[in-house]
Short mmCIF file of C-alpha atoms and ligand atoms in Angstrom, two decimals:
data_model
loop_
_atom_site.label_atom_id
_atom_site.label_comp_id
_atom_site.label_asym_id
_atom_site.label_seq_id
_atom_site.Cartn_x
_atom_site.Cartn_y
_atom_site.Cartn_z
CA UNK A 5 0.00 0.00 0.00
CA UNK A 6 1.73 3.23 -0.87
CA UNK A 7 -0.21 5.82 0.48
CA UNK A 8 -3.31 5.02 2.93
CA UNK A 9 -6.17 7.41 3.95
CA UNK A 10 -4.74 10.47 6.66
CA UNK A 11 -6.25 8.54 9.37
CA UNK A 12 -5.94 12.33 11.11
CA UNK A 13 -8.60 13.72 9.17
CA UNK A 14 -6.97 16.39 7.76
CA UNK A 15 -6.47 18.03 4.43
CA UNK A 16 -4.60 15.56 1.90
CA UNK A 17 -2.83 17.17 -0.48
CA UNK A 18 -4.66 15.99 -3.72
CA UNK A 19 -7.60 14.02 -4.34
CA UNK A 20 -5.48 10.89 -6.17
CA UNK A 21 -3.28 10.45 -2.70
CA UNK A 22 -6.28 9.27 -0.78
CA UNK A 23 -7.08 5.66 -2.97
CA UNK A 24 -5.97 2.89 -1.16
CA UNK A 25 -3.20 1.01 -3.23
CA UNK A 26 -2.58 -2.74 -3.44
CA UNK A 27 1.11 -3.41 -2.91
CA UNK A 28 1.76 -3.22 -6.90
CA UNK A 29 0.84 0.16 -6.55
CA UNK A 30 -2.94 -0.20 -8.20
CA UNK A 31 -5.18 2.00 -6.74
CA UNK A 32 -8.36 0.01 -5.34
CA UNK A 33 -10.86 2.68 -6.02
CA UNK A 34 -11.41 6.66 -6.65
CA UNK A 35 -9.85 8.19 -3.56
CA UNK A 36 -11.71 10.47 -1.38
CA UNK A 37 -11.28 14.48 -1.73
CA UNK A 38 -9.35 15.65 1.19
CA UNK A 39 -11.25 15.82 4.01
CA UNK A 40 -11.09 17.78 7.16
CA UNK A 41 -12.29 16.56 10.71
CA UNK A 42 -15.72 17.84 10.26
CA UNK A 43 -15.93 16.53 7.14
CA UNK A 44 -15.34 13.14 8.16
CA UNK A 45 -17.50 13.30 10.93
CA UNK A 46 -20.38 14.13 9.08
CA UNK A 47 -19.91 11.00 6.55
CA UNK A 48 -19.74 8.77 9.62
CA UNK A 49 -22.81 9.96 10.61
CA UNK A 50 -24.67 9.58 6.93
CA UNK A 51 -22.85 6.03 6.72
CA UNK A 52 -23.87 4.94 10.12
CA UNK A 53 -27.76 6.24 9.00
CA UNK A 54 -27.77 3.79 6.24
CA UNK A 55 -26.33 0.89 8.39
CA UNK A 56 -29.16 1.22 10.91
CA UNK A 57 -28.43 4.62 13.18
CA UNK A 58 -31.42 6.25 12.23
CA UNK A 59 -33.95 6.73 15.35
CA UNK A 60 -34.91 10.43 15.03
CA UNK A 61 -33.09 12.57 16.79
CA UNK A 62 -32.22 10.14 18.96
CA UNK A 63 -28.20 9.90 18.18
CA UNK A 64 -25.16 11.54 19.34
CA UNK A 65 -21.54 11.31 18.03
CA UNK A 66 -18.63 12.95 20.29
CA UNK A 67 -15.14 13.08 18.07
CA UNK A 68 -11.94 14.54 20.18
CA UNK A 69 -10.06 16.89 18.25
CA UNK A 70 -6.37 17.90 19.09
CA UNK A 71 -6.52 21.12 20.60
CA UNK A 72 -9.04 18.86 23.21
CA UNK A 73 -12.24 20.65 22.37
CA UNK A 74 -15.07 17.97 21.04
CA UNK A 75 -16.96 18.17 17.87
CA UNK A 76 -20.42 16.98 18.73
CA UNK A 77 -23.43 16.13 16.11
CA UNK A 78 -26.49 18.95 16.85
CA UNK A 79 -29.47 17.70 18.40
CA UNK A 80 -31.95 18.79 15.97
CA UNK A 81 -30.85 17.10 12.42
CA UNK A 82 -31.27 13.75 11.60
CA UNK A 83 -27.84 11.91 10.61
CA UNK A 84 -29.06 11.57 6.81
CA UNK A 85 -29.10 15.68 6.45
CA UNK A 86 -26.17 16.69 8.84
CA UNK A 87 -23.20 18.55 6.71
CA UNK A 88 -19.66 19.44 8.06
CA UNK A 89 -20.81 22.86 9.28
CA UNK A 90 -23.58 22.06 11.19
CA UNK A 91 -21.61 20.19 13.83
CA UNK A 92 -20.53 21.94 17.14
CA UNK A 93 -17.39 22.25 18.34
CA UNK A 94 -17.98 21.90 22.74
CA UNK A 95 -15.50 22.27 25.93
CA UNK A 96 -16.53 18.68 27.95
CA UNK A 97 -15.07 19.57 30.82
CA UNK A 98 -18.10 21.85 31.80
CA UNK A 99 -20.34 21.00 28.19
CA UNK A 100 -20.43 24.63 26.99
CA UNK A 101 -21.06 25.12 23.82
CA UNK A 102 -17.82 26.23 21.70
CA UNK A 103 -19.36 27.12 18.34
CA UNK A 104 -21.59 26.30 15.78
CA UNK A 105 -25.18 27.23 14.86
CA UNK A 106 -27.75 24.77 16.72
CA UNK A 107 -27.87 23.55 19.83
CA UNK A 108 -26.24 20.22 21.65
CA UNK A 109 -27.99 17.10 23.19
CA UNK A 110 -28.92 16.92 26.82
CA UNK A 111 -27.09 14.23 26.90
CA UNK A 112 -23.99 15.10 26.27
CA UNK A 113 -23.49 14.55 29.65
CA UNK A 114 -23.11 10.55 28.91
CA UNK A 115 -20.37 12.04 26.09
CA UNK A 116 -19.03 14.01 29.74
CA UNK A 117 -18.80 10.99 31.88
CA UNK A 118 -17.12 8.75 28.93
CA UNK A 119 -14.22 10.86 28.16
CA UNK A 120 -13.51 11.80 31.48
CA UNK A 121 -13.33 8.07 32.07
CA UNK A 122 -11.41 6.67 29.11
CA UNK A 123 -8.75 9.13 27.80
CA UNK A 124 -8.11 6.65 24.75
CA UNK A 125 -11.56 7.13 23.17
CA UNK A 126 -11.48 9.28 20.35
CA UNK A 127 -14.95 8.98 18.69
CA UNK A 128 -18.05 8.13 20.76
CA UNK A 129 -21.30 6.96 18.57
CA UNK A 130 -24.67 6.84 20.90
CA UNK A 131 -28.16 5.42 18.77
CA UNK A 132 -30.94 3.33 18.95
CA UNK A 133 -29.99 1.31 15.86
CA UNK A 134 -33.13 -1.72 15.89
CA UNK A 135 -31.73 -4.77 16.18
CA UNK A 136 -29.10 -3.44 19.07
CA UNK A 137 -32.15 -2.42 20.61
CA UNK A 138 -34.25 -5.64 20.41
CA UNK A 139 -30.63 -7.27 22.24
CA UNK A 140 -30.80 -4.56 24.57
CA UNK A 141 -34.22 -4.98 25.69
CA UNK A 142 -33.91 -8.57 25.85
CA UNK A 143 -31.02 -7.60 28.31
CA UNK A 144 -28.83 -10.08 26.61
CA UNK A 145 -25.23 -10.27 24.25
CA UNK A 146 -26.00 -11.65 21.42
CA UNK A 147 -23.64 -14.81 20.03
CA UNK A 148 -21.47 -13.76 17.38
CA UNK A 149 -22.65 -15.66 14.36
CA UNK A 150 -20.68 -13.94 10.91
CA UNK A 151 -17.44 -12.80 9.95
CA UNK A 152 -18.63 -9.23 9.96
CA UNK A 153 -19.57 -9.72 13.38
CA UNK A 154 -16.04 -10.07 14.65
CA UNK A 155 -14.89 -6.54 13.52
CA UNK A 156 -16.27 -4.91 16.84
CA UNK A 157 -12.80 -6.13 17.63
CA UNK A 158 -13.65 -6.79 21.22
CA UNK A 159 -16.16 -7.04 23.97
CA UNK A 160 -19.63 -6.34 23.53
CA UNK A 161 -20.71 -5.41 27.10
CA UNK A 162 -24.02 -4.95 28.71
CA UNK A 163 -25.99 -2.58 30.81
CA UNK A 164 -28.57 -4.94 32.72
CA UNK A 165 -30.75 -1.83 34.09
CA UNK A 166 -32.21 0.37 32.89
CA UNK A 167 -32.24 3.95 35.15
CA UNK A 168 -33.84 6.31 32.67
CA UNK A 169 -32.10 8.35 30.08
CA UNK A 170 -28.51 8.94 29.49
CA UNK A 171 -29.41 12.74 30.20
CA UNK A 172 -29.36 11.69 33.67
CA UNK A 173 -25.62 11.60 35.61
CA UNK A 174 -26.28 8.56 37.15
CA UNK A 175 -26.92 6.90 34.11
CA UNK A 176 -24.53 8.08 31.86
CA UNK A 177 -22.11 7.32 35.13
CA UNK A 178 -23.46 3.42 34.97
CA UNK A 179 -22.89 3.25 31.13
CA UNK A 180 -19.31 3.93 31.34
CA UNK A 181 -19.02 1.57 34.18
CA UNK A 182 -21.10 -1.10 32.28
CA UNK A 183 -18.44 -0.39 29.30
CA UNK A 184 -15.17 -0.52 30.99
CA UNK A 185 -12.25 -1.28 28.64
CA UNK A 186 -14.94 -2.50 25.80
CA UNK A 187 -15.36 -1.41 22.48
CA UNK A 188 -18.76 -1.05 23.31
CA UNK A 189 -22.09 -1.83 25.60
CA UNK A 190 -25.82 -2.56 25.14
CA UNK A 191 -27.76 -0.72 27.06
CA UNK A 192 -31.12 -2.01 28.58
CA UNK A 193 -34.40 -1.01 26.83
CA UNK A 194 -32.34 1.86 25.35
CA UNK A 195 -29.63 1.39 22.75
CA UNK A 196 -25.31 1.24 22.13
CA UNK A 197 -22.82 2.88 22.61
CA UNK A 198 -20.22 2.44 20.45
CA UNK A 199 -16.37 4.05 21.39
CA UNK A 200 -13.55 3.97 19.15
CA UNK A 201 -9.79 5.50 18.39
CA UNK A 202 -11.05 7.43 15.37
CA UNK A 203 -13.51 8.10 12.94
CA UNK A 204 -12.50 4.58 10.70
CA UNK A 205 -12.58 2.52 13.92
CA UNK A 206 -15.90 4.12 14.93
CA UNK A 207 -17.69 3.45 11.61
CA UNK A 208 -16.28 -0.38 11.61
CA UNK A 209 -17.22 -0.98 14.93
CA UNK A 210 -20.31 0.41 14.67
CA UNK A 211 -21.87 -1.36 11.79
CA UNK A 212 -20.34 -4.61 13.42
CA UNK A 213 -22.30 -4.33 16.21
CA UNK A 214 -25.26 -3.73 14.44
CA UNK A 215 -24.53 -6.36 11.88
CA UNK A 216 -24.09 -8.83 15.11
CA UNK A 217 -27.52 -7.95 16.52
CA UNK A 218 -29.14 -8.33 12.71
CA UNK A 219 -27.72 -11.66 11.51
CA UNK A 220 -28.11 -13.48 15.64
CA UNK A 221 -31.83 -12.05 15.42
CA UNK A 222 -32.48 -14.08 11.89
CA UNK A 223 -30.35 -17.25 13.13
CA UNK A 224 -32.31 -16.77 16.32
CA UNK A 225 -35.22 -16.64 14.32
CA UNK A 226 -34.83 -19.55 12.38
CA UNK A 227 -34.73 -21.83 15.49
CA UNK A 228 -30.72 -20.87 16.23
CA UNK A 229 -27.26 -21.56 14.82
CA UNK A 230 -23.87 -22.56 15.56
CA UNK A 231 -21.90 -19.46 16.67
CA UNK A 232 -17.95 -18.89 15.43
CA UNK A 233 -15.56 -20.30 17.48
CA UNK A 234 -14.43 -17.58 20.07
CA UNK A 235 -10.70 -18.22 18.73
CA UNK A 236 -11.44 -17.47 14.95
CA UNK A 237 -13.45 -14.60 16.25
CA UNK A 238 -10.95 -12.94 18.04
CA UNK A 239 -8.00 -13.31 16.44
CA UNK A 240 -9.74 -12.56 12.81
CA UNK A 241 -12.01 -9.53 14.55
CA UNK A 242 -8.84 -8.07 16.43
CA UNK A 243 -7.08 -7.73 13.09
CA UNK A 244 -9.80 -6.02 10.89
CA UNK A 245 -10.06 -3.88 13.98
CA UNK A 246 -6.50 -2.32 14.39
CA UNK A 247 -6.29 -2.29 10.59
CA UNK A 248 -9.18 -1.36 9.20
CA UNK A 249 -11.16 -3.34 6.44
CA UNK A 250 -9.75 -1.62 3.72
CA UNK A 251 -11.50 0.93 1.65
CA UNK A 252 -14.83 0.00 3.20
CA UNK A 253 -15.08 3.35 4.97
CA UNK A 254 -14.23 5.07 1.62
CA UNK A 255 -16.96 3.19 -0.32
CA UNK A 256 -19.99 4.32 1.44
CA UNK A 257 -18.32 7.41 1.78
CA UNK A 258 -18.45 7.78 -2.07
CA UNK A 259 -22.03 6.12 -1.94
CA UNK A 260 -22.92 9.49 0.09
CA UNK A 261 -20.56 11.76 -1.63
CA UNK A 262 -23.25 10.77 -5.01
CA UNK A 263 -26.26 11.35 -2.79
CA UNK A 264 -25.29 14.62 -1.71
CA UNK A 265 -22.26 16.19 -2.51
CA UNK A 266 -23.12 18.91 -0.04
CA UNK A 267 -22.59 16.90 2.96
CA UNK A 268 -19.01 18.40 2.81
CA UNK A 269 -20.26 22.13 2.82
ZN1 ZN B 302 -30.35 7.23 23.66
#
């Protein structure tokens, strides 16, 4: 591979130097425009709307940034219209509002409580994707059934209780608990939350979980299956997870980029 993605997010220097190249030097695909922070924060959140993290308004995506203010998704837009300028830059130590045009969740304090917590987490995804829910309120993990299922990379952890909103201190407080040092956690007749290094990581772990809550809910369905040995899991999920599956974030990123070009306005 001669020259990979800026996993940094920021400006590449031409449009040609972001295709992913097979060791001959063969690009895989068009590369990617360069793309700045908030522009690749507002294709994970139009990918992730595809793969299932679509509930309303209920979502929230936290991204650190390295001057270690947060860029935060607004409340008010769905995932499927958000461009790079409507998200909001915030100070988490206190959740004021930085800049940008719209307004923040209340629950930003869960995005609070998280990175206080785990200093290594640089993307946070919060939904109410369906079939993580229909786990989640069955207060159970599901089996891990499909290849795709490995890439969370990790543990899949569980919040057994559910104490109202994440709005609420206490709850956000138990999430992060209920996470510890997973990738991420189910939480009871609620929804995930997904945490990650970066914006890649965050959009492979995310679908994975979802993916694992779709395919175990047909299996299920059918009368059950035989779940993947938890060796060829985790040694096959681990990899994809430090190195990416790759140009899968760059595909759907195109697939949006042809929707709406003006997600990177
Ligand atoms: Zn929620």
């Amino acid at each position: 591979m001669s020259r990979s993605i800026d996993r940094r997010g920021e400006p590449l220097e031409s449009p040609d130097s972001a295709a992913w190249h097979n060791e001959a030097g063969r690009p895989m695909a068009p590369g990617l425009p360069g793309l700045d922070a908030r522009a690749e924060l507002a294709l994970l959140a139009r990918i992730l709307f595809r793969e299932g993290y679509d509930e309303n308004l209920a979502g929230h995506i936290s991204a650190k940034q390295p001057d270690g203010t947060f860029l935060v998704t607004p409340y008010g837009l769905t995932w499927d219209e958000l461009r790079a300028s409507d998200l909001m830059r915030v100070d988490l130590e206190n959740g004021k509002v930085l800049e940008g045009k719209w307004t923040v969740t209340v629950a930003i304090e869960l995005h609070v409580e998280l990175h206080r917590a785990r200093s290594d987490i640089g993307v946070a995804v919060h939904n109410h994707p369906r079939f993580a829910t229909v786990w989640a309120a069955r207060h159970q993990v599901p089996p891990i059934y499909d290849q795709t299922s490995t890439m969370l990379g990790g543990p899949l952890a569980l919040l057994d209780e559910y104490g109202g909103g994440v709005r609420e201190t206490s709850q956000s407080q138990a999430a992060v608990r209920a996470l510890g040092d997973a990738q991420a956690v189910l939480l009871a007749n609620h929804g995930v939350l997904v945490v990650a290094r970066d914006v890649r990581q965050a959009y492979l772990r995310s679908i994975a979980v979802e993916r694992r809550c779709r395919i175990a809910w047909y299996v299920e369905a059918l009368g059950g299956g035989t779940p993947m040995r938890d060796e060829v899991a985790t040694v096959g999920g681990r990899m994809m997870d430090e190195n990416g599956w790759p140009g899968s974030f760059e595909a759907l990123a195109r697939r949006e980029l042809r929707r709406d070009p003006s997600v990177l306005e």
